[in-house]
Short mmCIF file of C-alpha atoms in Angstrom, two decimals:
data_model
loop_
_atom_site.label_atom_id
_atom_site.label_comp_id
_atom_site.label_asym_id
_atom_site.label_seq_id
_atom_site.Cartn_x
_atom_site.Cartn_y
_atom_site.Cartn_z
CA MET A 1 1.84 -2.04 27.75
CA GLY A 2 0.61 -4.29 24.69
CA LYS A 3 2.61 -6.00 22.49
CA CYS A 4 1.82 -6.34 18.84
CA LYS A 5 0.26 -9.81 19.45
CA ASP A 6 -1.96 -8.26 22.12
CA LEU A 7 -3.56 -5.55 19.88
CA SER A 8 -6.79 -5.65 18.17
CA GLU A 9 -7.30 -5.01 14.54
CA PHE A 10 -8.92 -1.69 15.55
CA ASP A 11 -5.76 -0.59 17.58
CA LYS A 12 -3.34 -1.66 14.60
CA ARG A 13 -5.62 0.53 12.31
CA GLN A 14 -5.42 3.26 14.58
CA ILE A 15 -1.63 3.25 14.69
CA VAL A 16 -1.16 3.26 10.87
CA MET A 17 -3.96 6.26 10.63
CA ALA A 18 -2.01 8.30 13.62
CA ARG A 19 1.23 7.57 11.87
CA GLN A 20 -0.08 8.65 8.43
CA LEU A 21 -1.49 11.76 9.99
CA GLY A 22 1.94 12.78 11.16
CA GLN A 23 1.46 11.85 14.82
CA SER A 24 4.99 11.07 16.53
CA ILE A 25 5.56 7.41 17.69
CA SER A 26 5.43 8.35 21.41
CA LYS A 27 1.90 9.97 21.05
CA THR A 28 0.63 7.09 18.94
CA ALA A 29 1.96 4.45 21.39
CA ALA A 30 0.41 6.50 24.39
CA LEU A 31 -2.99 7.10 22.21
CA VAL A 32 -3.44 3.12 21.69
CA GLY A 33 -1.82 1.97 25.03
CA CYS A 34 1.29 0.04 23.63
CA SER A 35 5.07 0.33 23.42
CA ARG A 36 6.78 2.33 20.88
CA SER A 37 8.32 -0.89 19.35
CA ALA A 38 4.89 -2.30 18.89
CA VAL A 39 3.94 1.05 17.05
CA VAL A 40 7.20 0.99 14.89
CA SER A 41 6.83 -2.90 13.93
CA ILE A 42 2.99 -2.54 13.02
CA TYR A 43 3.47 0.41 10.95
CA GLN A 44 6.59 -0.99 9.14
CA LYS A 45 4.59 -4.28 8.40
CA TRP A 46 1.59 -2.12 7.19
CA TYR A 47 3.91 0.09 4.90
CA LYS A 48 5.71 -3.04 3.37
CA GLU A 49 2.34 -4.75 2.48
CA ARG A 50 1.12 -1.60 0.90
CA THR A 51 4.05 -1.25 -1.25
CA VAL A 52 3.87 -4.63 -2.39
CA VAL A 53 0.26 -4.62 -3.31
CA ASN A 54 0.78 -1.27 -5.43
CA ARG A 55 3.58 -2.83 -7.36
CA GLN A 56 1.47 -5.86 -8.64
CA GLN A 57 1.33 -6.48 -12.22
CA GLY A 58 -1.85 -5.09 -14.07
CA HIS A 59 -1.99 -1.84 -12.44
CA GLY A 60 -1.19 1.71 -14.21
CA ARG A 61 -0.84 2.59 -17.81
CA PRO A 62 -1.73 -0.39 -20.23
CA ARG A 63 1.52 -1.40 -22.30
CA LEU A 64 1.38 -0.86 -25.79
CA ILE A 65 3.46 -3.95 -26.75
CA ASP A 66 2.31 -7.22 -25.70
CA ALA A 67 4.19 -10.13 -24.50
CA ARG A 68 5.02 -11.54 -27.55
CA GLY A 69 6.48 -8.22 -28.61
CA GLU A 70 3.86 -6.99 -30.86
CA ARG A 71 2.09 -3.77 -30.92
CA ARG A 72 -1.39 -3.79 -29.60
CA LEU A 73 -3.65 -1.50 -31.60
CA ALA A 74 -6.85 -2.70 -30.27
CA HIS A 75 -7.34 0.51 -28.23
CA VAL A 76 -6.89 2.81 -31.29
CA VAL A 77 -10.24 3.82 -32.93
CA ARG A 78 -9.81 3.54 -36.54
CA SER A 79 -12.32 5.23 -38.76
CA ASN A 80 -13.64 4.13 -42.14
CA ARG A 81 -13.10 6.86 -44.71
#
């Protein structure tokens, strides 16, 4: 059985994709040829990294108030009447 350190990047991606598609831990381990604990640790590591990346500042809806507490109106189009 392969350990986490012995698995290639391809095998690690296979584990992540299989788990994302709803495959059980045992079937994923049999597919890749590694231990169940390796599947769990690889998937947990990937999940933690993914959630940290998604929480980076600068993603999502732009703020209406800048760091100085002033309202930003640059995105509002003003018409000249």
